[in-house]
CSV table of C-alpha atoms in Angstrom, one decimal:
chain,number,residue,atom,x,y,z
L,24,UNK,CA,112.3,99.6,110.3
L,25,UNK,CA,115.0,101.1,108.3
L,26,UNK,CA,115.6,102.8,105.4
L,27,UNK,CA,118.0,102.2,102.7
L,28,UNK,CA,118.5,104.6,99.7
L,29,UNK,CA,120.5,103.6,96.4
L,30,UNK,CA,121.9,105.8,94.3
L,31,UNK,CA,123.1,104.8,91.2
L,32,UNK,CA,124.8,107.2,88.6
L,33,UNK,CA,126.2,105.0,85.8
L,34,UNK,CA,124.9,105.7,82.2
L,35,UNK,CA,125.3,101.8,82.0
L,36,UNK,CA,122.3,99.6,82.4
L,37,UNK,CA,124.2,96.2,82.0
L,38,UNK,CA,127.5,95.2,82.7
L,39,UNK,CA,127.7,98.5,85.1
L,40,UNK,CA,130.3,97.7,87.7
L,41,UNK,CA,128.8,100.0,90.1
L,42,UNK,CA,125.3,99.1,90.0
L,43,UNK,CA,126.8,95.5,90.7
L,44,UNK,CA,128.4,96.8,93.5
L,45,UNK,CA,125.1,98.6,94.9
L,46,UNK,CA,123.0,95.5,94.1
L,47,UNK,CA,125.5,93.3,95.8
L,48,UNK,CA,125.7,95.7,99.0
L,49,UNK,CA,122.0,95.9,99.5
L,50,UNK,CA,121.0,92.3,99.4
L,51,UNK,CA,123.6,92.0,101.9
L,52,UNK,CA,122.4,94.6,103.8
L,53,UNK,CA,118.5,93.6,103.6
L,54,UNK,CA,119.8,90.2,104.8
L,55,UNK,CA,120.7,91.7,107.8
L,56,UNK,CA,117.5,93.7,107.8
L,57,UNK,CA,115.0,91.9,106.5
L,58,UNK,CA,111.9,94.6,107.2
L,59,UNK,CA,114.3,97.3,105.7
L,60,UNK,CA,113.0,99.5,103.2
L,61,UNK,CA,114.5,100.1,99.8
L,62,UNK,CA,114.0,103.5,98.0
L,63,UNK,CA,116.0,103.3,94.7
L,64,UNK,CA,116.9,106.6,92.7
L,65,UNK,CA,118.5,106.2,89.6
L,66,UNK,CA,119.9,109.8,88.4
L,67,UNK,CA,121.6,108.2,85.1
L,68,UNK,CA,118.9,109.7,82.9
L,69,UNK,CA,119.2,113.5,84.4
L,70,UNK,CA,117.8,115.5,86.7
L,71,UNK,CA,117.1,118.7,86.4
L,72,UNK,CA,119.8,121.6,86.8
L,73,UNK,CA,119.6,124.5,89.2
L,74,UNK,CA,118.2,127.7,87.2
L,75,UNK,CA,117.5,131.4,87.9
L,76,UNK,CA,113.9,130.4,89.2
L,77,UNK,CA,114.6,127.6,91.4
L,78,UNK,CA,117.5,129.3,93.0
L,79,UNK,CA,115.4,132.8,93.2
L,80,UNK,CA,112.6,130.1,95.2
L,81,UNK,CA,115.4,127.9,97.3
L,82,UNK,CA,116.4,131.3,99.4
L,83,UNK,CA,113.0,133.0,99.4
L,84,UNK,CA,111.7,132.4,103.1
L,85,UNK,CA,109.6,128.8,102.6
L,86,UNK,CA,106.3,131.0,104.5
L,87,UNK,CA,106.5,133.6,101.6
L,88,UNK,CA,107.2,130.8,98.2
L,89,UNK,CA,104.2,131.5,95.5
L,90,UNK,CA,102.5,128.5,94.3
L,91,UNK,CA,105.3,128.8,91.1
L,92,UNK,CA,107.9,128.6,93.9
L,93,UNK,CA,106.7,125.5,95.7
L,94,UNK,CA,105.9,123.8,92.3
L,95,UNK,CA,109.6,125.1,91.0
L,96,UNK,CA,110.9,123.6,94.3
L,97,UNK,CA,108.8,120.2,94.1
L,98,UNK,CA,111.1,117.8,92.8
L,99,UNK,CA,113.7,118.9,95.1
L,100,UNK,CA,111.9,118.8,98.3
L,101,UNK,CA,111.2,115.1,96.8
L,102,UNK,CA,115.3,114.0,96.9
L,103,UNK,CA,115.7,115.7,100.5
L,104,UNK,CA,112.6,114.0,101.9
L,105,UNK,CA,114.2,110.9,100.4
L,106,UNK,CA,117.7,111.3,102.3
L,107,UNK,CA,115.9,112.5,105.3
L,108,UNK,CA,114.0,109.3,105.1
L,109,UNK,CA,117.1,107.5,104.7
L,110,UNK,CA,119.4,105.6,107.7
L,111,UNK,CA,121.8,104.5,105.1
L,112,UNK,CA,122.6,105.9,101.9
L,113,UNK,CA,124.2,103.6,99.2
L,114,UNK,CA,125.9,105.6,95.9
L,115,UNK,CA,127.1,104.0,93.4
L,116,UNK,CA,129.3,106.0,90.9
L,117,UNK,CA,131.5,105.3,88.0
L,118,UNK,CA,134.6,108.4,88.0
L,119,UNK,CA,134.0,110.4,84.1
L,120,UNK,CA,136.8,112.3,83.5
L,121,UNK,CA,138.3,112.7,87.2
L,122,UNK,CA,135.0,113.1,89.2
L,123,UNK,CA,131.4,112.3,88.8
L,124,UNK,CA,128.7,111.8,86.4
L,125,UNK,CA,127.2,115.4,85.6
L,126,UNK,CA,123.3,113.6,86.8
L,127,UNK,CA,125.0,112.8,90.3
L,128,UNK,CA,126.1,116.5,90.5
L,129,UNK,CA,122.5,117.4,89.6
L,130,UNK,CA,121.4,115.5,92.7
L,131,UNK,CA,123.9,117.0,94.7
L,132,UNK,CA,122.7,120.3,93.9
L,133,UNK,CA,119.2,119.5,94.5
L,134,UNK,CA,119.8,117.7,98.1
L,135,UNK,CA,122.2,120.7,99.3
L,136,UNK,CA,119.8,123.4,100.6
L,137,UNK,CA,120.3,126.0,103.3
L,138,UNK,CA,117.6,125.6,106.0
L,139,UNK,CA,116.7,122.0,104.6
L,140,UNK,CA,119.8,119.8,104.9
L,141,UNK,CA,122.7,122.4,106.7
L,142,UNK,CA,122.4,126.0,108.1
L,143,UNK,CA,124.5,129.0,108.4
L,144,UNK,CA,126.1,129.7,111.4
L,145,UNK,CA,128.6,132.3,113.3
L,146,UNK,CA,130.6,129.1,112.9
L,147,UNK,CA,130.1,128.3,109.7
L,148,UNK,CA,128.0,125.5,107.8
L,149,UNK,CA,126.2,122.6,109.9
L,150,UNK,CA,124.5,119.5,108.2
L,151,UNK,CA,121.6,118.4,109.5
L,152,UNK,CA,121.5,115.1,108.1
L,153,UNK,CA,123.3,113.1,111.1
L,154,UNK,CA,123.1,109.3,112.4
L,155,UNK,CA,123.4,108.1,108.7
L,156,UNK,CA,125.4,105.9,107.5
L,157,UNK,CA,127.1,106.2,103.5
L,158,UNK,CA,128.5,103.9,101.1
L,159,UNK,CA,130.2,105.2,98.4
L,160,UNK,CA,130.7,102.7,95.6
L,161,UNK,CA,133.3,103.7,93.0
L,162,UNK,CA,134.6,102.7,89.5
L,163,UNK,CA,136.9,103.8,87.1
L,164,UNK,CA,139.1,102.9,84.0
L,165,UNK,CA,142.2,104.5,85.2
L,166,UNK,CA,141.6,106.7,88.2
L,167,UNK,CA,142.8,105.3,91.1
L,168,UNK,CA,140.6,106.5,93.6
L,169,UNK,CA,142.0,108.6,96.5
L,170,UNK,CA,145.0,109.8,94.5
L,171,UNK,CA,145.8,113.9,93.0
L,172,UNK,CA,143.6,113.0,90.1
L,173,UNK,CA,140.2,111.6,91.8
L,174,UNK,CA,138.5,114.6,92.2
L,175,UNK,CA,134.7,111.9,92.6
L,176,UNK,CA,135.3,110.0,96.2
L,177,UNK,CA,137.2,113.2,97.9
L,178,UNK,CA,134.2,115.5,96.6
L,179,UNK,CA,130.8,112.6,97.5
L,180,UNK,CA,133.0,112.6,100.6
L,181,UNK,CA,132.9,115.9,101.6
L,182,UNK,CA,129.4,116.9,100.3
L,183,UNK,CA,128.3,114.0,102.4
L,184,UNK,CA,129.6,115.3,105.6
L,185,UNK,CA,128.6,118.5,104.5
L,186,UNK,CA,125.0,117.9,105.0
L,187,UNK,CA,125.9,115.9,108.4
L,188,UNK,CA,126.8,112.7,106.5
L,189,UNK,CA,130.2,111.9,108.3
L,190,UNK,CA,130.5,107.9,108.5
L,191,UNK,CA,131.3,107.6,104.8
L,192,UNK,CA,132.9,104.5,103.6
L,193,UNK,CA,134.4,104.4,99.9
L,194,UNK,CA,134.6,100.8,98.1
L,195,UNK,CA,137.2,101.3,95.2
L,196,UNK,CA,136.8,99.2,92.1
L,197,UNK,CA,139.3,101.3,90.4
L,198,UNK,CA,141.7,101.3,87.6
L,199,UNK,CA,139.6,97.9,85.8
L,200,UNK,CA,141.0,99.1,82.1
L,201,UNK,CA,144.5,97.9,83.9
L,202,UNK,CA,143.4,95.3,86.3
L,203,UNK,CA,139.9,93.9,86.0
L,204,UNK,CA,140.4,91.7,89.4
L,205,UNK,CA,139.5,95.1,91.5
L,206,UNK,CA,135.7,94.5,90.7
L,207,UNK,CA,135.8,91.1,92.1
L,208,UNK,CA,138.0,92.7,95.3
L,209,UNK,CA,135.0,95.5,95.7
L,210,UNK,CA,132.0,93.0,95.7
L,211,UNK,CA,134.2,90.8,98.3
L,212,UNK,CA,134.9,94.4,100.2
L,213,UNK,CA,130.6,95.1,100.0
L,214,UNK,CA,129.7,91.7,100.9
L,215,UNK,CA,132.4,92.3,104.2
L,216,UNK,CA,131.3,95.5,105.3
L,217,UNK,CA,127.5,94.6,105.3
L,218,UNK,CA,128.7,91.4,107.7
């Protein structure tokens, strides 16, 4: 059985473009996978940022954390067992001002952790988190997505393959404010790459 985890980021509960685009993508991919298993993590209402505790815990050795440590580490050892769990990850994010939502970042920064998702080498950086599959679902006003000025797909991109995540495909719904067609071109683009 697999595991599919959506991500959604946008601060919009109705008419969200990107969480029609991650509904739309996981029906289609459940209709494929019928027995697949849906874990759903909406970070639009904040999570919580890194402080001097849980960083002091995150690079203390995990046989020596104190009972504070583990607790300060808790929630975070919660997202990773999440993406671990996960054979394909589904994000859906709106672009705020060039890149994304400050709650996605938050995520970001609880997921990325040395000895838990990559590790240090000679060689630099490895991720850990390979044989996934990612969907990155994007929207924006007037960012068109993979130009100078979209700083959200190129940076989910390379955080993704970061912790090991390397077959990443973005869906663009971008620049609606100009031409609102591009959200019915993305949910035809979901619907085809789940076929």
């Amino acid at each position: 059985m697999s595991t599919i985890l959506q991500i959604d980021a946008s601060a919009r509960k109705t008419d969200s473009v990107t969480r029609a685009l991650t509904e739309s993508l996981v029906k289609t991919l459940i209709g494929k996978d019928p027995d697949a298993k849906v874990l759903v993590r909406d970070v639009s209402q904040g999570l919580p940022y890194l402080d001097e505790e849980w960083v002091g815990a995150n690079f203390t050795d995990p046989a020596r954390r104190s009972a504070e440590q583990r607790m300060k580490l808790a929630f975070s050892d919660t997202l990773v067992s999440e993406l671990k769990s996960a054979d394909t990850i589904v994000i859906g994010t709106p672009i705020y001002n060039f890149s994304v939502p400050a709650a996605l970042k938050a995520w970001i920064d609880q997921i990325a952790r040395a000895r838990e998702t990559f590790v240090y080498s000679e060689n630099g950086p490895i991720g850990l988190l390979e044989d996934k599959r990612a969907y990155v679902l994007v929207a924006s006003g007037g960012t068109k997505v993979g130009s100078e000025i979209d700083f959200a797909s190129t940076y989910l991109e390379h955080v993704l393959g970061f912790v090991g995540i390397k077959d990443v495909t973005i869906v663009a719904a971008d620049q609606l404010m100009a031409d609102p067609a591009n959200r019915d071109a993305a949910l035809a683009k979901t619907l085809e790459l789940a076929a």
